[in-house]
mmCIF file of C-alpha atoms in Angstrom:
data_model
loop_
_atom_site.group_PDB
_atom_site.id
_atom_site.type_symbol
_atom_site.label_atom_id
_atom_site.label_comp_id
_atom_site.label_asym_id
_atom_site.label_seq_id
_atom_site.Cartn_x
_atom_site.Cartn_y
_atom_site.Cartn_z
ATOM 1 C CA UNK A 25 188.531 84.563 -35.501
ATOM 2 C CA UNK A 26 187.243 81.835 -37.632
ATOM 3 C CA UNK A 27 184.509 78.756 -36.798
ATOM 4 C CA UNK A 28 185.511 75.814 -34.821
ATOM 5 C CA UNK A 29 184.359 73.691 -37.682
ATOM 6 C CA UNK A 30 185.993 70.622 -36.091
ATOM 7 C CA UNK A 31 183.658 70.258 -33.308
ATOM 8 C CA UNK A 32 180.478 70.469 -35.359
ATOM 9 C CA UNK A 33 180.997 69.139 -38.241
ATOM 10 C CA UNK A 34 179.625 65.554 -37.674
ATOM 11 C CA UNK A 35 176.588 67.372 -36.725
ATOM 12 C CA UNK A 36 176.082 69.567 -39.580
ATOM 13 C CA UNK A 37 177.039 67.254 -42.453
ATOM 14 C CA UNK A 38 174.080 65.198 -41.158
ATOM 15 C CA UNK A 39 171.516 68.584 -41.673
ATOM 16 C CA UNK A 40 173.031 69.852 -44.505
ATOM 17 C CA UNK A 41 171.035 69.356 -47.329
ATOM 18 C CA UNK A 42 172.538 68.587 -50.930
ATOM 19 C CA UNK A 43 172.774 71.423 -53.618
ATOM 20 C CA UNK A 44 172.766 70.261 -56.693
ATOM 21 C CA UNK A 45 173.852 73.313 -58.528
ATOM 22 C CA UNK A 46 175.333 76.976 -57.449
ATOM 23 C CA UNK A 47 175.362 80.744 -59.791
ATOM 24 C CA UNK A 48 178.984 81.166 -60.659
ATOM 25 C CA UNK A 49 179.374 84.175 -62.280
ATOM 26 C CA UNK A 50 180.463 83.733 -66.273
ATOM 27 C CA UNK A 51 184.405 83.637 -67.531
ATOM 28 C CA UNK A 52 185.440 86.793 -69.309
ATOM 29 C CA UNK A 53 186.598 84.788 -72.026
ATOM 30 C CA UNK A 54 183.982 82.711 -73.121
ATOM 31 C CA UNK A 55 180.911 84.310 -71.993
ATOM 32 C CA UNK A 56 179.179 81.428 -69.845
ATOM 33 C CA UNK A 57 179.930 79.995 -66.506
ATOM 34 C CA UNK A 58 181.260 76.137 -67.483
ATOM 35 C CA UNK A 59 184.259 74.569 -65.955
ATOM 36 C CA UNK A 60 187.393 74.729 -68.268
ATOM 37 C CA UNK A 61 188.539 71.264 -69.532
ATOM 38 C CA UNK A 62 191.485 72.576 -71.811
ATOM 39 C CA UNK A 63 194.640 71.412 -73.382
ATOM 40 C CA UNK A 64 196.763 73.556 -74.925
ATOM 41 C CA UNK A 65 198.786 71.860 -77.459
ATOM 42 C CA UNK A 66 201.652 72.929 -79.352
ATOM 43 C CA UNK A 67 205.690 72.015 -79.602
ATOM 44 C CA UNK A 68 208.183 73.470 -77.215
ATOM 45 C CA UNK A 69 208.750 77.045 -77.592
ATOM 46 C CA UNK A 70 205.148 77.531 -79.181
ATOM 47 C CA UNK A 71 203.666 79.744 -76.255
ATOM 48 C CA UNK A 72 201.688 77.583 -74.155
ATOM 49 C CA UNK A 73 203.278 78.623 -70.804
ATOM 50 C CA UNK A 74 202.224 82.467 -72.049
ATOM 51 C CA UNK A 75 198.958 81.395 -72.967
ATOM 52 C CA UNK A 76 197.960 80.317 -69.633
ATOM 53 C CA UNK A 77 199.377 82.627 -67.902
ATOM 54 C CA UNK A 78 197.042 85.323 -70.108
ATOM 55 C CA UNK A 79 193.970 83.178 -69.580
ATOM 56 C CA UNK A 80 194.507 83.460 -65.447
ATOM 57 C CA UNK A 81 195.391 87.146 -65.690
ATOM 58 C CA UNK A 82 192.317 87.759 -67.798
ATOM 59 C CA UNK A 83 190.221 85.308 -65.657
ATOM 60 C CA UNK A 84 192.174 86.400 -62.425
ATOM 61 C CA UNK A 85 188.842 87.270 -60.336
ATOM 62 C CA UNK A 86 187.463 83.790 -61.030
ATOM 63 C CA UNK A 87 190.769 82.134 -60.520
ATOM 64 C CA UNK A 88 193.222 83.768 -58.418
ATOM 65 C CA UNK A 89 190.808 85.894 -56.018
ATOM 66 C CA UNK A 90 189.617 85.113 -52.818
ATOM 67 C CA UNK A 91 189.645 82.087 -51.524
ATOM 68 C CA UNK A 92 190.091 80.581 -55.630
ATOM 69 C CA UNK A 93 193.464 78.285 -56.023
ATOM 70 C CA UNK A 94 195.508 77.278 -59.201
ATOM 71 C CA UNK A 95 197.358 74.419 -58.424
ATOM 72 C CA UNK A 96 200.158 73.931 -60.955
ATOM 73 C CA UNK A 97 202.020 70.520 -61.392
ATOM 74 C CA UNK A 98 205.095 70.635 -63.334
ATOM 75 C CA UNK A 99 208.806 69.813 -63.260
ATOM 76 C CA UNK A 100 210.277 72.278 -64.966
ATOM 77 C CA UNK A 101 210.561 75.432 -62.888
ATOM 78 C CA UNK A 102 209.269 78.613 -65.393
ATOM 79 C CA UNK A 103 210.869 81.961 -64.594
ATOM 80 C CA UNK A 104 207.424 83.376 -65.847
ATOM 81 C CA UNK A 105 205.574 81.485 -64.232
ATOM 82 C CA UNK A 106 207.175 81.972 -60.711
ATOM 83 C CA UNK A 107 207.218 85.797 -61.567
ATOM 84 C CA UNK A 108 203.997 85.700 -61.986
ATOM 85 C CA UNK A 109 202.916 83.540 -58.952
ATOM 86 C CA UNK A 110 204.518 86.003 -56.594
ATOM 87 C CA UNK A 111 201.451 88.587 -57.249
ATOM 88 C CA UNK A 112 198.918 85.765 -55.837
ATOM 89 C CA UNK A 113 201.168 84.015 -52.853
ATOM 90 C CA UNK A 114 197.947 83.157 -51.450
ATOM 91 C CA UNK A 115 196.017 81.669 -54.180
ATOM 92 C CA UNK A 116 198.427 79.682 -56.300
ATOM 93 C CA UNK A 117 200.136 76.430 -55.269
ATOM 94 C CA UNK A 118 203.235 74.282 -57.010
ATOM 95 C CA UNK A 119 203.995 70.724 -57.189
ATOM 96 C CA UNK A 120 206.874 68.806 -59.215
ATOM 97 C CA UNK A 121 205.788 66.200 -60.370
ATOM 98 C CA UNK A 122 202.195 64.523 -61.593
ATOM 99 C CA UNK A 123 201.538 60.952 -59.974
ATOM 100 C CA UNK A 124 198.931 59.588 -58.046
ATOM 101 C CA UNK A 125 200.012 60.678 -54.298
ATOM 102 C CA UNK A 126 199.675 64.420 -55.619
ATOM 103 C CA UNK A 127 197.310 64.140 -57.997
ATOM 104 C CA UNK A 128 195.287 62.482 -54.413
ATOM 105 C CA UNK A 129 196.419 65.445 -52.202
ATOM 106 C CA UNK A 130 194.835 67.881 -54.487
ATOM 107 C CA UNK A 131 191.702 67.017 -55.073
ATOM 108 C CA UNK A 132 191.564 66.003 -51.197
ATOM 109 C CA UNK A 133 192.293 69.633 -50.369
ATOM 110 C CA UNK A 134 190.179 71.284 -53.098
ATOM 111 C CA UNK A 135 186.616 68.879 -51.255
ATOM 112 C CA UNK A 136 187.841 69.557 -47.865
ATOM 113 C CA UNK A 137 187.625 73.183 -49.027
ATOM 114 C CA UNK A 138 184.516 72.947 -50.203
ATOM 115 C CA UNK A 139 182.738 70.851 -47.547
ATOM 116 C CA UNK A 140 183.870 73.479 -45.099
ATOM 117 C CA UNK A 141 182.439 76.489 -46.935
ATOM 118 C CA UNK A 142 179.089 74.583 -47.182
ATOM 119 C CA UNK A 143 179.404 73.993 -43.323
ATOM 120 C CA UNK A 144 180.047 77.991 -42.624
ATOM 121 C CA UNK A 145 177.387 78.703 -45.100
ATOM 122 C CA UNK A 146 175.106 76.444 -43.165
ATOM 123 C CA UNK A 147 176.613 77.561 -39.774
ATOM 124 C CA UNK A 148 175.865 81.587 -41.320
ATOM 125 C CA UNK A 149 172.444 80.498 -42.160
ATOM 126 C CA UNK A 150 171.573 78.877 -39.049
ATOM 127 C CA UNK A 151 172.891 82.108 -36.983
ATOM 128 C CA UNK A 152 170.388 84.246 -39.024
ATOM 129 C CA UNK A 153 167.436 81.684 -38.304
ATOM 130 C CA UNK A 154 168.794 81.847 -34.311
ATOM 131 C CA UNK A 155 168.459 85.680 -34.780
ATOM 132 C CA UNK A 156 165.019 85.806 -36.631
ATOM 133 C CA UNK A 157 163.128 83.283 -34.964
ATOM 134 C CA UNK A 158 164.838 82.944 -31.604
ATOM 135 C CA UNK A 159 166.638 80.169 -30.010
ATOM 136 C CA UNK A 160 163.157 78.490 -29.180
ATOM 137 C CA UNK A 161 162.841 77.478 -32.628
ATOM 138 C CA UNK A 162 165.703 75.989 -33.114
ATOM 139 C CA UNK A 163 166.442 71.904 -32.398
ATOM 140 C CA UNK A 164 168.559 70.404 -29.953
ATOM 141 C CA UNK A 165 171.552 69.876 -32.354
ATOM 142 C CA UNK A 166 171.449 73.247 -33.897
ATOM 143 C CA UNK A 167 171.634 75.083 -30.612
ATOM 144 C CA UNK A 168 174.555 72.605 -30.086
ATOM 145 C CA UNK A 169 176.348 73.553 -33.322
ATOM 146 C CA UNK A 170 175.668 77.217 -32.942
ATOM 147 C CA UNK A 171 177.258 76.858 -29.346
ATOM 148 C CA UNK A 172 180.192 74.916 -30.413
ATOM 149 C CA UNK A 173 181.336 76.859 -33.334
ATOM 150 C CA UNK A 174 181.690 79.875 -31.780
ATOM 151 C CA UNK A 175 179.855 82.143 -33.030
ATOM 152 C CA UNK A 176 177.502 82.886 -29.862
ATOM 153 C CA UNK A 177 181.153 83.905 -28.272
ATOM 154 C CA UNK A 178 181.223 87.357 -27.029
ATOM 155 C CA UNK A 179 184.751 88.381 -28.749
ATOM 156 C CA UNK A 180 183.428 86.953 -32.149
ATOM 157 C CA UNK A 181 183.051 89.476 -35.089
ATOM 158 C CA UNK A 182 180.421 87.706 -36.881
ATOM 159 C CA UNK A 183 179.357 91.043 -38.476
ATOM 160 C CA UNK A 184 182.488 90.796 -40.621
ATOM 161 C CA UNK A 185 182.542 87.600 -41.081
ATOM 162 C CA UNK A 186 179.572 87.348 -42.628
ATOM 163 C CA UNK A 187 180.199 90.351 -44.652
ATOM 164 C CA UNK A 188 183.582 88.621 -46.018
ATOM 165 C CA UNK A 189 181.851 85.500 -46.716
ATOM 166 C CA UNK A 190 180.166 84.165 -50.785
ATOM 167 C CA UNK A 191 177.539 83.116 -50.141
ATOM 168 C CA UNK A 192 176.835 82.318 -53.883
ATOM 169 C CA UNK A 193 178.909 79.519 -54.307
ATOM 170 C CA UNK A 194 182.148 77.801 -53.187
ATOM 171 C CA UNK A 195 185.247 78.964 -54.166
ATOM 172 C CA UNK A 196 186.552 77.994 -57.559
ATOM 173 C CA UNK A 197 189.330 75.427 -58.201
ATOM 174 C CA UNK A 198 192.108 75.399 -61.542
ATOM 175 C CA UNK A 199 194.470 72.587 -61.779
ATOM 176 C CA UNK A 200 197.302 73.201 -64.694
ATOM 177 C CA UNK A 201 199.552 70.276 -65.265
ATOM 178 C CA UNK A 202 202.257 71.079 -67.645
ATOM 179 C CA UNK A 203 205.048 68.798 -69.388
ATOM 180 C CA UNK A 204 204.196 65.631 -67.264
ATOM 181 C CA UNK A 205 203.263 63.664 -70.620
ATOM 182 C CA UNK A 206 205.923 60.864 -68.676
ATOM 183 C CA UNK A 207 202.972 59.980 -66.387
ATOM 184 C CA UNK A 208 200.327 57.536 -67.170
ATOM 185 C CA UNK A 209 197.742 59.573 -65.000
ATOM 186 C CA UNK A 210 197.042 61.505 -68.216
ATOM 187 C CA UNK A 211 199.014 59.233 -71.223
ATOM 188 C CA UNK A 212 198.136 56.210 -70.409
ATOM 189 C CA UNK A 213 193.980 55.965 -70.415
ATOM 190 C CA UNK A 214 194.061 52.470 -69.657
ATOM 191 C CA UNK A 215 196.245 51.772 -66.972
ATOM 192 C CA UNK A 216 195.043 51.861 -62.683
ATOM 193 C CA UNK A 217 196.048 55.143 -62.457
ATOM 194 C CA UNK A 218 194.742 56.550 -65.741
ATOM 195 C CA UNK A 219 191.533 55.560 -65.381
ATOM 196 C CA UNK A 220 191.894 56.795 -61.903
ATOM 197 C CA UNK A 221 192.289 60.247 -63.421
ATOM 198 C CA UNK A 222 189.913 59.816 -66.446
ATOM 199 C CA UNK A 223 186.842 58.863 -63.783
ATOM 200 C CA UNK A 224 188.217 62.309 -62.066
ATOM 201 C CA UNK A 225 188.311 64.830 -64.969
ATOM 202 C CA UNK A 226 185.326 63.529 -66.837
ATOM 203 C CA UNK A 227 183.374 65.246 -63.506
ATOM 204 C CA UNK A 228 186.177 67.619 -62.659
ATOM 205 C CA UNK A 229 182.910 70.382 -62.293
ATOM 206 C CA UNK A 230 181.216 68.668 -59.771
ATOM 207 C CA UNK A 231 184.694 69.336 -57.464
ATOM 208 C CA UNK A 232 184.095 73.010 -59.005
ATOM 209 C CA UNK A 233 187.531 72.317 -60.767
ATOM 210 C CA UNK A 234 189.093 73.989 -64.090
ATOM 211 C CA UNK A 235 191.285 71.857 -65.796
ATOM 212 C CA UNK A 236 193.952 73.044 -68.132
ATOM 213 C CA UNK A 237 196.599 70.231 -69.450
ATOM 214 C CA UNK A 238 199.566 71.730 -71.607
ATOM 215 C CA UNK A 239 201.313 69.473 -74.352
ATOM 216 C CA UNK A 240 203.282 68.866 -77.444
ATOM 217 C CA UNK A 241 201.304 66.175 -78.880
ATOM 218 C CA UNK A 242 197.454 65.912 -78.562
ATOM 219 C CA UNK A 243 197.540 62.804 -79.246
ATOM 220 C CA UNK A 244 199.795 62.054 -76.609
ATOM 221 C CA UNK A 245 196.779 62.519 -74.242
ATOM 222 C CA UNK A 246 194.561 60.001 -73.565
ATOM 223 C CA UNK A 247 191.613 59.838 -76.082
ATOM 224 C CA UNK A 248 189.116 59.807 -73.293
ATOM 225 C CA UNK A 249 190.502 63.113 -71.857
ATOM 226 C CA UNK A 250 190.432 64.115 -75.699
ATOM 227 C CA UNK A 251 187.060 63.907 -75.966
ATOM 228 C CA UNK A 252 185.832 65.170 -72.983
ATOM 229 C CA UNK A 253 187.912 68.210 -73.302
ATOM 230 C CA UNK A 254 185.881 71.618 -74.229
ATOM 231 C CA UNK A 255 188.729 73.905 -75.437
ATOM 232 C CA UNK A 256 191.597 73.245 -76.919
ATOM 233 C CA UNK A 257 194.402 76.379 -77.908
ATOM 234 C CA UNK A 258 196.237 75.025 -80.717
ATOM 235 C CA UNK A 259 199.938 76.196 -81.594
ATOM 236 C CA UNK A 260 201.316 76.176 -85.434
ATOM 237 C CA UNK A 261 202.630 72.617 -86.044
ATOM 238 C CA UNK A 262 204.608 71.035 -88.898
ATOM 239 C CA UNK A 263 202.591 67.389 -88.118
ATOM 240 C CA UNK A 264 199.984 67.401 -89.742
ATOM 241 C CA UNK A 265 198.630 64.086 -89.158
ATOM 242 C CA UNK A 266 198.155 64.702 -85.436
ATOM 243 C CA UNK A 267 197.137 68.288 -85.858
ATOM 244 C CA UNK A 268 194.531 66.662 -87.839
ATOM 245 C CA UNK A 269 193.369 64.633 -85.379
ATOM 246 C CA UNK A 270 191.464 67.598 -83.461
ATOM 247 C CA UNK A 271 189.343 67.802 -86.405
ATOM 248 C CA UNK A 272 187.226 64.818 -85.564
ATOM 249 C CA UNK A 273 187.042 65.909 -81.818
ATOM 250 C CA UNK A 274 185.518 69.722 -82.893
ATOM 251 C CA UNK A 275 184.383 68.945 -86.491
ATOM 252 C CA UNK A 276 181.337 71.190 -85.355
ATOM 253 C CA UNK A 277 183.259 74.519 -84.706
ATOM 254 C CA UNK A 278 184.594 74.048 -88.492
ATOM 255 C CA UNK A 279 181.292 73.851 -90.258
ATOM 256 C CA UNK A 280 181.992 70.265 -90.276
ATOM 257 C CA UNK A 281 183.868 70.904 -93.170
ATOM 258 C CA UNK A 282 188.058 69.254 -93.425
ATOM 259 C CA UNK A 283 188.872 71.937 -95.745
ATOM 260 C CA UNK A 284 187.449 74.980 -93.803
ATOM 261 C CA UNK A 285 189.978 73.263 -90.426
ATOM 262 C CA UNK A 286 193.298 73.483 -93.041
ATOM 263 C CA UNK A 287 192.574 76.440 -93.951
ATOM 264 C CA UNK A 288 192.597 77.590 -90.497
ATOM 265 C CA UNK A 289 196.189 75.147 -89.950
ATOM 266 C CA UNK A 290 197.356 77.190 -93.156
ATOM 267 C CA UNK A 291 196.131 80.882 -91.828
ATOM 268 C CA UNK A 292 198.006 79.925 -88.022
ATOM 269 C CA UNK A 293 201.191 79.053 -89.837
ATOM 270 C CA UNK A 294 201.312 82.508 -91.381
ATOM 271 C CA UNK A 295 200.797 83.993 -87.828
ATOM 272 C CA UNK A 296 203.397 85.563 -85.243
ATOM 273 C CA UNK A 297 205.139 83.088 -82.896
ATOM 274 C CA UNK A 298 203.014 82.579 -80.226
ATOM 275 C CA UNK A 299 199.588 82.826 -81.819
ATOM 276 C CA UNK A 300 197.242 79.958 -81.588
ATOM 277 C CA UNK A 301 193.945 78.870 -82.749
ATOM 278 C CA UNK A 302 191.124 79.063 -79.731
ATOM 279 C CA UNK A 303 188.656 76.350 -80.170
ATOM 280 C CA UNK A 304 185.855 76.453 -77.901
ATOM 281 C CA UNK A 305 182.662 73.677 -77.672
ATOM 282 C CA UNK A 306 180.523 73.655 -74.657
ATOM 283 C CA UNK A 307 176.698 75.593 -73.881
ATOM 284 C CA UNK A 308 178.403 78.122 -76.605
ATOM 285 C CA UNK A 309 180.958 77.437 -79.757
ATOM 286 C CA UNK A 310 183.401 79.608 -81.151
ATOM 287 C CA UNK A 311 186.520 79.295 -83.192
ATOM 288 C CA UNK A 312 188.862 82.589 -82.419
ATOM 289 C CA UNK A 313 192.369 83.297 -83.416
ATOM 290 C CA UNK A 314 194.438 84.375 -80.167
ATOM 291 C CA UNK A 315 191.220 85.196 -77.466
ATOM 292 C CA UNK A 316 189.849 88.222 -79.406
ATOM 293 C CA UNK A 317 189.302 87.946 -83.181
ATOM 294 C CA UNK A 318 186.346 85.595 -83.705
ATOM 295 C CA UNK A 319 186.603 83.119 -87.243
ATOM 296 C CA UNK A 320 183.326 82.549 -89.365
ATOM 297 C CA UNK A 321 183.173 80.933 -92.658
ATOM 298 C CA UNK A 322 181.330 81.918 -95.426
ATOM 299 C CA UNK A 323 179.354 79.577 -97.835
ATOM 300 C CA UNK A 324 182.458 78.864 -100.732
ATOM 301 C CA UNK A 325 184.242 77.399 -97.454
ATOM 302 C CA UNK A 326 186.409 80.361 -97.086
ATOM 303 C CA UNK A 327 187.141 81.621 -93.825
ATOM 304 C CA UNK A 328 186.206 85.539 -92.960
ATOM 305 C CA UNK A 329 187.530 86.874 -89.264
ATOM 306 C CA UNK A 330 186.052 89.608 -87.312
ATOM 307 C CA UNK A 331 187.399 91.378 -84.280
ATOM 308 C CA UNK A 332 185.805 89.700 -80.965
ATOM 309 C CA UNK A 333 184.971 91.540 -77.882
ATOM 310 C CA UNK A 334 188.148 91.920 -75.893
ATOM 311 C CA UNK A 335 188.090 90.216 -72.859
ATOM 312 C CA UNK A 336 188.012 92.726 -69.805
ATOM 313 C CA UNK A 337 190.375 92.109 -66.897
ATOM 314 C CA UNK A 338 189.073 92.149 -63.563
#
């Protein structure tokens, strides 16, 4: 049995009052609770596909529990990826292609989503005032909405409903858009639809929305994506130029220091296939090599590594 949210919901959008801020619990990976706004750049072949895929495995209770969706946009069809999906049939959703009509129906789902938990929440909350206080102290329009939703029905198990229900916070969102470089919602900064997706990302957390874009060329991306992006996972690469380009976006996380970020370029191109620098830039900073051995640099400009935590999987 769930709510008859369609019959009240005119009535309690108009009482529920705006929150400007919920307790999400933190990432295993990087220790606080912010959004993810990541690209993961690197040539075909590098590892990107794998990387993501390890990032929602290790992050699975915060992305692929519950009522939590990863909606991935791509159209290439990845054996991994659809070997992978089959262990979450219920929490993770495919489209083919990037453009504005999907990009639209997403983010339309993921706020209809949320504006429904906030009206069960508020429905919930009302139901334990009802019980408390009485109906005597309710109003007019919350008897109504109590009445209409159902939950004053005698075959209603609101014991378990309420007992399934977060009330912490809404569920969790993760868009991954992979090899769709060919559409100007994320090359192409400038154009209707770019900025269109630009005005989106830049406050992808206030739709409660992680945002991981995978690429061969960072500089392919639109600089104002580039800039508001707080991770980036970078693969070995023999162009140096654009590589070098990241450097002025997370100058910080080097020590501010050009030599200390080739140095890392030069330590990553002596690495296994697959490994990646992890450059991180939000409430925290941290520079890793894969997601577990942490990077530091010593006074002379050297760099010195260290093993990190290893992120626990939930």
């Amino acid at each position: 049995m769930t709510l008859k949210l369609k019959k009240v919901s005119k009535y309690v959008n108009s009482l529920i009052k705006s929150k400007k801020g919920y307790d999400f619990p933190e990432w295993n990976l990087t220790k606080e609770n912010s959004f993810w706004f990541s690209l993961l750049c690197g040539v075909r072949g590098a590892g990107k596909t794998n990387a993501m895929l390890q990032i929602l495995n290790i992050e699975k209770k915060g992305m692929l529990s519950d009522d939590n969706i990863v909606y991935w946009v791509s159209p290439t069809h990845d054996a991994k990826v659809a070997e992978f999906a089959e262990k979450y049939p219920d929490n993770m959703k495919f489209y083919d292609e990037l453009n504005i009509k999907v990009f639209t129906e997403i983010i339309d789902e993921i706020r209809e989503r949320t504006e429904e938990w906030k009206q069960t929440k508020f429905i919930f909350d009302l139901f334990e005032k009802y019980l408390k206080d009485g109906q005597e102290k309710l109003g007019e329009d919350e008897v109504e909405i109590l009445m209409k939703s159902g939950i004053l029905d005698d075959d209603v198990d609101v014991k378990t409903m309420i007992d399934e229900f977060n009330f912490a916070h809404p569920a969790r969102a993760t868009l991954v858009i992979d090899d769709s470089m060919g559409s100007p919602l994320i090359s192409s900064g400038n154009s209707k639809q770019g900025k269109e997706f630009t005005r989106w990302a830049i406050r992808h957390r206030h739709d409660f929305t992680n945002l991981f874009i995978l690429t061969q060329h960072f500089k392919g991306i639109s600089k104002p994506l580039r800039t508001n992006a707080n991770a980036v996972l970078l693969f070995p690469s023999k162009d140096r130029a654009t590589s070098k380009s990241i450097f002025d976006e997370f100058s910080s996380v080097f020590g501010g220091k050009m030599e200390n970020y080739l140095e890392c370029l030069e330590m990553l191109d002596g690495e296994k296939v697959g490994s990646f620098l992890f450059i991180y830039y939000d409430k925290d900073k941290f520079l890793r090599l894969g997601f577990n051995q942490d990077i530091t640099f010593e006074k002379g400009g050297k760099n010195a590594s260290a093993d990190a935590p290893t992120p626990l999987e939930n």
